[in-house]
Amino acid sequence: MRTERENEHRLRQRLIAGDAEALAEAYRAYSPMVFGLLTRMLTDPPAAEDITQEVFVRLWERPERFDPERGRLGTWLCTMARSRAIDSIRRTQTRERAAVAQAQQVHPESDTADLVAHNAMVHTVRVAVQRLPEAQRIAVTLAYYEGLTYRRVAEKLGIPEGTVKSRLRFGLRGIADHLEKEGVLG
């Protein structure tokens, strides 16, 4: 009878060898635990799903980073998930603080009409972004809302930088087209 540590050594070796079934086994065994942790931390199931996927992609890309001698796979995956969740929470808090600070700034030269126009523009841009095809929307969100570089977006999505640039170009063109239709751009 094999011990759990022996099973995890074997699973690690299979992952290193590129055995997709080994990844499927790890996912079946540990994704409920990882997703549950992330759901509790983030209270946002779609974000929890995204990070769960990132964690298992990372396991697939770098299985050698898991060392069964130092701990169990489930613990290692949850530690990675927790770290990514904390990063996500910090990014969200930073964006929220910036939005609150911007909203609290008093501009004596601004009047109610300017504020209404600004809010309408923000809403129109958000709608335009939401109407983009998913691949473009994700690239635009990562690059412009999270402030990632082309390279970081490419790494995060696991695609070439050229593809990121194309998605951003088409996405920005789609946003501009929407703004023109709405009469915001002339």
PDB file of C-alpha atoms in Angstrom:
ATOM      1  CA  MET A   1       0.000   0.000   0.000  1.00  0.00           C
ATOM      2  CA  ARG A   2       1.419   3.360  -1.028  1.00  0.00           C
ATOM      3  CA  THR A   3       1.528   6.260   1.351  1.00  0.00           C
ATOM      4  CA  GLU A   4       0.054   9.603   0.453  1.00  0.00           C
ATOM      5  CA  ARG A   5       3.560  11.061   0.108  1.00  0.00           C
ATOM      6  CA  GLU A   6       4.517   8.301  -2.361  1.00  0.00           C
ATOM      7  CA  ASN A   7       1.342   8.997  -4.327  1.00  0.00           C
ATOM      8  CA  GLU A   8       2.151  12.697  -4.448  1.00  0.00           C
ATOM      9  CA  HIS A   9       5.736  11.987  -5.596  1.00  0.00           C
ATOM     10  CA  ARG A  10       4.322   9.803  -8.360  1.00  0.00           C
ATOM     11  CA  LEU A  11       1.734  12.439  -9.308  1.00  0.00           C
ATOM     12  CA  ARG A  12       4.459  15.113  -9.409  1.00  0.00           C
ATOM     13  CA  GLN A  13       6.609  12.975 -11.709  1.00  0.00           C
ATOM     14  CA  ARG A  14       3.653  12.383 -14.012  1.00  0.00           C
ATOM     15  CA  LEU A  15       2.941  16.131 -14.127  1.00  0.00           C
ATOM     16  CA  ILE A  16       6.586  16.875 -14.893  1.00  0.00           C
ATOM     17  CA  ALA A  17       6.369  14.323 -17.716  1.00  0.00           C
ATOM     18  CA  GLY A  18       3.367  16.206 -19.141  1.00  0.00           C
ATOM     19  CA  ASP A  19       0.707  13.614 -18.262  1.00  0.00           C
ATOM     20  CA  ALA A  20      -2.595  15.480 -18.687  1.00  0.00           C
ATOM     21  CA  GLU A  21      -4.464  12.750 -16.800  1.00  0.00           C
ATOM     22  CA  ALA A  22      -2.312  13.531 -13.758  1.00  0.00           C
ATOM     23  CA  LEU A  23      -3.521  17.127 -13.908  1.00  0.00           C
ATOM     24  CA  ALA A  24      -7.114  15.910 -14.214  1.00  0.00           C
ATOM     25  CA  GLU A  25      -6.606  13.735 -11.124  1.00  0.00           C
ATOM     26  CA  ALA A  26      -5.154  16.636  -9.165  1.00  0.00           C
ATOM     27  CA  TYR A  27      -7.996  18.890 -10.287  1.00  0.00           C
ATOM     28  CA  ARG A  28     -10.668  16.358  -9.299  1.00  0.00           C
ATOM     29  CA  ALA A  29      -9.042  15.815  -5.926  1.00  0.00           C
ATOM     30  CA  TYR A  30      -8.171  19.377  -4.952  1.00  0.00           C
ATOM     31  CA  SER A  31     -10.259  21.895  -6.933  1.00  0.00           C
ATOM     32  CA  PRO A  32     -13.243  21.747  -4.529  1.00  0.00           C
ATOM     33  CA  MET A  33     -10.946  22.612  -1.618  1.00  0.00           C
ATOM     34  CA  VAL A  34      -9.179  25.411  -3.552  1.00  0.00           C
ATOM     35  CA  PHE A  35     -12.451  26.837  -4.885  1.00  0.00           C
ATOM     36  CA  GLY A  36     -14.055  26.679  -1.434  1.00  0.00           C
ATOM     37  CA  LEU A  37     -11.178  28.600   0.122  1.00  0.00           C
ATOM     38  CA  LEU A  38     -11.277  31.234  -2.624  1.00  0.00           C
ATOM     39  CA  THR A  39     -15.058  31.607  -2.429  1.00  0.00           C
ATOM     40  CA  ARG A  40     -14.819  32.289   1.303  1.00  0.00           C
ATOM     41  CA  MET A  41     -11.986  34.776   0.835  1.00  0.00           C
ATOM     42  CA  LEU A  42     -13.345  36.643  -2.180  1.00  0.00           C
ATOM     43  CA  THR A  43     -17.134  36.270  -1.873  1.00  0.00           C
ATOM     44  CA  ASP A  44     -17.095  36.449  -5.679  1.00  0.00           C
ATOM     45  CA  PRO A  45     -17.610  33.018  -7.307  1.00  0.00           C
ATOM     46  CA  PRO A  46     -16.467  34.094 -10.812  1.00  0.00           C
ATOM     47  CA  ALA A  47     -13.224  35.512  -9.379  1.00  0.00           C
ATOM     48  CA  ALA A  48     -12.804  32.335  -7.308  1.00  0.00           C
ATOM     49  CA  GLU A  49     -13.254  30.248 -10.468  1.00  0.00           C
ATOM     50  CA  ASP A  50     -10.657  32.333 -12.320  1.00  0.00           C
ATOM     51  CA  ILE A  51      -8.074  32.005  -9.579  1.00  0.00           C
ATOM     52  CA  THR A  52      -8.790  28.283  -9.179  1.00  0.00           C
ATOM     53  CA  GLN A  53      -8.053  27.894 -12.879  1.00  0.00           C
ATOM     54  CA  GLU A  54      -4.868  29.985 -12.546  1.00  0.00           C
ATOM     55  CA  VAL A  55      -3.653  27.786  -9.687  1.00  0.00           C
ATOM     56  CA  PHE A  56      -4.066  24.588 -11.689  1.00  0.00           C
ATOM     57  CA  VAL A  57      -2.550  26.145 -14.811  1.00  0.00           C
ATOM     58  CA  ARG A  58       0.442  27.095 -12.659  1.00  0.00           C
ATOM     59  CA  LEU A  59       0.662  23.501 -11.373  1.00  0.00           C
ATOM     60  CA  TRP A  60       0.624  22.273 -14.976  1.00  0.00           C
ATOM     61  CA  GLU A  61       3.228  24.803 -16.119  1.00  0.00           C
ATOM     62  CA  ARG A  62       5.597  24.372 -13.145  1.00  0.00           C
ATOM     63  CA  PRO A  63       4.956  21.036 -11.391  1.00  0.00           C
ATOM     64  CA  GLU A  64       8.563  20.881 -10.248  1.00  0.00           C
ATOM     65  CA  ARG A  65       7.852  23.740  -7.814  1.00  0.00           C
ATOM     66  CA  PHE A  66       5.740  21.402  -5.713  1.00  0.00           C
ATOM     67  CA  ASP A  67       7.915  19.371  -3.347  1.00  0.00           C
ATOM     68  CA  PRO A  68       6.115  16.495  -1.609  1.00  0.00           C
ATOM     69  CA  GLU A  69       8.939  16.389   0.947  1.00  0.00           C
ATOM     70  CA  ARG A  70       7.976  19.865   2.171  1.00  0.00           C
ATOM     71  CA  GLY A  71       4.219  19.386   2.371  1.00  0.00           C
ATOM     72  CA  ARG A  72       1.064  18.055   0.801  1.00  0.00           C
ATOM     73  CA  LEU A  73      -0.191  19.068  -2.624  1.00  0.00           C
ATOM     74  CA  GLY A  74      -3.524  20.325  -1.284  1.00  0.00           C
ATOM     75  CA  THR A  75      -1.748  22.608   1.172  1.00  0.00           C
ATOM     76  CA  TRP A  76       0.599  23.877  -1.528  1.00  0.00           C
ATOM     77  CA  LEU A  77      -2.300  24.608  -3.914  1.00  0.00           C
ATOM     78  CA  CYS A  78      -4.304  26.377  -1.186  1.00  0.00           C
ATOM     79  CA  THR A  79      -1.281  28.473  -0.226  1.00  0.00           C
ATOM     80  CA  MET A  80      -0.861  29.548  -3.845  1.00  0.00           C
ATOM     81  CA  ALA A  81      -4.615  30.258  -4.125  1.00  0.00           C
ATOM     82  CA  ARG A  82      -4.598  32.274  -0.906  1.00  0.00           C
ATOM     83  CA  SER A  83      -1.690  34.378  -2.120  1.00  0.00           C
ATOM     84  CA  ARG A  84      -3.427  35.116  -5.420  1.00  0.00           C
ATOM     85  CA  ALA A  85      -6.680  35.933  -3.604  1.00  0.00           C
ATOM     86  CA  ILE A  86      -4.880  38.400  -1.339  1.00  0.00           C
ATOM     87  CA  ASP A  87      -3.338  40.041  -4.418  1.00  0.00           C
ATOM     88  CA  SER A  88      -6.797  40.291  -5.987  1.00  0.00           C
ATOM     89  CA  ILE A  89      -8.290  41.780  -2.821  1.00  0.00           C
ATOM     90  CA  ARG A  90      -5.476  44.339  -2.613  1.00  0.00           C
ATOM     91  CA  ARG A  91      -5.953  45.345  -6.271  1.00  0.00           C
ATOM     92  CA  THR A  92      -9.683  45.777  -5.690  1.00  0.00           C
ATOM     93  CA  GLN A  93      -9.127  47.823  -2.539  1.00  0.00           C
ATOM     94  CA  THR A  94      -6.590  50.025  -4.329  1.00  0.00           C
ATOM     95  CA  ARG A  95      -9.030  50.678  -7.195  1.00  0.00           C
ATOM     96  CA  GLU A  96     -11.840  51.413  -4.728  1.00  0.00           C
ATOM     97  CA  ARG A  97      -9.679  53.809  -2.701  1.00  0.00           C
ATOM     98  CA  ALA A  98      -8.635  55.609  -5.878  1.00  0.00           C
ATOM     99  CA  ALA A  99     -12.252  55.879  -7.024  1.00  0.00           C
ATOM    100  CA  VAL A 100     -13.358  57.227  -3.628  1.00  0.00           C
ATOM    101  CA  ALA A 101     -10.486  59.713  -3.555  1.00  0.00           C
ATOM    102  CA  GLN A 102     -11.314  60.895  -7.044  1.00  0.00           C
ATOM    103  CA  ALA A 103     -15.000  61.211  -6.199  1.00  0.00           C
ATOM    104  CA  GLN A 104     -14.192  63.193  -3.065  1.00  0.00           C
ATOM    105  CA  GLN A 105     -12.054  65.732  -4.850  1.00  0.00           C
ATOM    106  CA  VAL A 106     -13.830  69.049  -4.944  1.00  0.00           C
ATOM    107  CA  HIS A 107     -13.592  71.014  -8.148  1.00  0.00           C
ATOM    108  CA  PRO A 108     -15.045  74.458  -7.607  1.00  0.00           C
ATOM    109  CA  GLU A 109     -15.125  75.034 -11.353  1.00  0.00           C
ATOM    110  CA  SER A 110     -17.281  71.940 -11.821  1.00  0.00           C
ATOM    111  CA  ASP A 111     -20.975  72.194 -11.606  1.00  0.00           C
ATOM    112  CA  THR A 112     -23.668  69.574 -11.448  1.00  0.00           C
ATOM    113  CA  ALA A 113     -23.933  69.380 -15.231  1.00  0.00           C
ATOM    114  CA  ASP A 114     -20.214  68.549 -15.511  1.00  0.00           C
ATOM    115  CA  LEU A 115     -20.554  65.850 -12.875  1.00  0.00           C
ATOM    116  CA  VAL A 116     -23.572  64.328 -14.623  1.00  0.00           C
ATOM    117  CA  ALA A 117     -21.748  64.403 -17.967  1.00  0.00           C
ATOM    118  CA  HIS A 118     -18.689  62.761 -16.422  1.00  0.00           C
ATOM    119  CA  ASN A 119     -20.771  60.022 -14.806  1.00  0.00           C
ATOM    120  CA  ALA A 120     -22.599  59.415 -18.092  1.00  0.00           C
ATOM    121  CA  MET A 121     -19.257  59.083 -19.893  1.00  0.00           C
ATOM    122  CA  VAL A 122     -17.962  56.607 -17.300  1.00  0.00           C
ATOM    123  CA  HIS A 123     -21.149  54.555 -17.657  1.00  0.00           C
ATOM    124  CA  THR A 124     -20.940  54.618 -21.467  1.00  0.00           C
ATOM    125  CA  VAL A 125     -17.327  53.431 -21.405  1.00  0.00           C
ATOM    126  CA  ARG A 126     -18.203  50.619 -18.976  1.00  0.00           C
ATOM    127  CA  VAL A 127     -21.035  49.495 -21.247  1.00  0.00           C
ATOM    128  CA  ALA A 128     -18.692  49.603 -24.238  1.00  0.00           C
ATOM    129  CA  VAL A 129     -16.136  47.446 -22.426  1.00  0.00           C
ATOM    130  CA  GLN A 130     -18.806  44.941 -21.338  1.00  0.00           C
ATOM    131  CA  ARG A 131     -20.013  44.591 -24.943  1.00  0.00           C
ATOM    132  CA  LEU A 132     -16.581  43.548 -26.212  1.00  0.00           C
ATOM    133  CA  PRO A 133     -15.956  39.896 -27.067  1.00  0.00           C
ATOM    134  CA  GLU A 134     -14.677  38.107 -23.975  1.00  0.00           C
ATOM    135  CA  ALA A 135     -11.043  37.801 -25.124  1.00  0.00           C
ATOM    136  CA  GLN A 136     -10.834  41.534 -25.895  1.00  0.00           C
ATOM    137  CA  ARG A 137     -12.693  42.511 -22.703  1.00  0.00           C
ATOM    138  CA  ILE A 138     -10.286  40.507 -20.552  1.00  0.00           C
ATOM    139  CA  ALA A 139      -7.220  41.991 -22.256  1.00  0.00           C
ATOM    140  CA  VAL A 140      -8.578  45.557 -21.949  1.00  0.00           C
ATOM    141  CA  THR A 141      -9.516  45.010 -18.304  1.00  0.00           C
ATOM    142  CA  LEU A 142      -6.093  43.649 -17.402  1.00  0.00           C
ATOM    143  CA  ALA A 143      -4.186  46.331 -19.301  1.00  0.00           C
ATOM    144  CA  TYR A 144      -6.244  49.418 -18.524  1.00  0.00           C
ATOM    145  CA  TYR A 145      -8.117  48.713 -15.301  1.00  0.00           C
ATOM    146  CA  GLU A 146      -5.411  46.648 -13.577  1.00  0.00           C
ATOM    147  CA  GLY A 147      -2.518  48.491 -15.226  1.00  0.00           C
ATOM    148  CA  LEU A 148      -0.641  45.423 -16.475  1.00  0.00           C
ATOM    149  CA  THR A 149       1.909  45.671 -19.289  1.00  0.00           C
ATOM    150  CA  TYR A 150       1.523  43.744 -22.554  1.00  0.00           C
ATOM    151  CA  ARG A 151       4.034  41.218 -21.248  1.00  0.00           C
ATOM    152  CA  ARG A 152       2.208  40.716 -17.912  1.00  0.00           C
ATOM    153  CA  VAL A 153      -1.147  40.356 -19.693  1.00  0.00           C
ATOM    154  CA  ALA A 154       0.422  37.786 -22.033  1.00  0.00           C
ATOM    155  CA  GLU A 155       1.906  35.876 -19.081  1.00  0.00           C
ATOM    156  CA  LYS A 156      -1.338  35.982 -17.113  1.00  0.00           C
ATOM    157  CA  LEU A 157      -3.388  34.723 -20.071  1.00  0.00           C
ATOM    158  CA  GLY A 158      -0.731  32.348 -21.385  1.00  0.00           C
ATOM    159  CA  ILE A 159      -0.773  33.865 -24.881  1.00  0.00           C
ATOM    160  CA  PRO A 160       1.825  35.647 -27.060  1.00  0.00           C
ATOM    161  CA  GLU A 161       2.350  39.392 -26.615  1.00  0.00           C
ATOM    162  CA  GLY A 162       1.367  39.976 -30.240  1.00  0.00           C
ATOM    163  CA  THR A 163      -2.008  38.409 -29.562  1.00  0.00           C
ATOM    164  CA  VAL A 164      -2.460  40.686 -26.540  1.00  0.00           C
ATOM    165  CA  LYS A 165      -1.631  43.736 -28.662  1.00  0.00           C
ATOM    166  CA  SER A 166      -4.136  42.653 -31.328  1.00  0.00           C
ATOM    167  CA  ARG A 167      -6.869  42.061 -28.764  1.00  0.00           C
ATOM    168  CA  LEU A 168      -6.218  45.455 -27.211  1.00  0.00           C
ATOM    169  CA  ARG A 169      -6.191  47.196 -30.593  1.00  0.00           C
ATOM    170  CA  PHE A 170      -9.485  45.581 -31.633  1.00  0.00           C
ATOM    171  CA  GLY A 171     -10.955  46.132 -28.173  1.00  0.00           C
ATOM    172  CA  LEU A 172     -10.094  49.832 -28.147  1.00  0.00           C
ATOM    173  CA  ARG A 173     -11.483  50.170 -31.661  1.00  0.00           C
ATOM    174  CA  GLY A 174     -14.708  48.518 -30.462  1.00  0.00           C
ATOM    175  CA  ILE A 175     -14.937  50.923 -27.528  1.00  0.00           C
ATOM    176  CA  ALA A 176     -14.344  53.896 -29.828  1.00  0.00           C
ATOM    177  CA  ASP A 177     -17.028  52.650 -32.237  1.00  0.00           C
ATOM    178  CA  HIS A 178     -19.494  52.332 -29.358  1.00  0.00           C
ATOM    179  CA  LEU A 179     -18.658  55.827 -28.113  1.00  0.00           C
ATOM    180  CA  GLU A 180     -19.168  57.222 -31.621  1.00  0.00           C
ATOM    181  CA  LYS A 181     -22.571  55.510 -31.886  1.00  0.00           C
ATOM    182  CA  GLU A 182     -23.520  56.996 -28.536  1.00  0.00           C
ATOM    183  CA  GLY A 183     -22.466  60.445 -29.768  1.00  0.00           C
ATOM    184  CA  VAL A 184     -19.670  60.774 -27.220  1.00  0.00           C
ATOM    185  CA  LEU A 185     -16.924  60.883 -29.845  1.00  0.00           C
ATOM    186  CA  GLY A 186     -17.413  62.861 -32.974  1.00  0.00           C
TER     187      GLY A 186
END
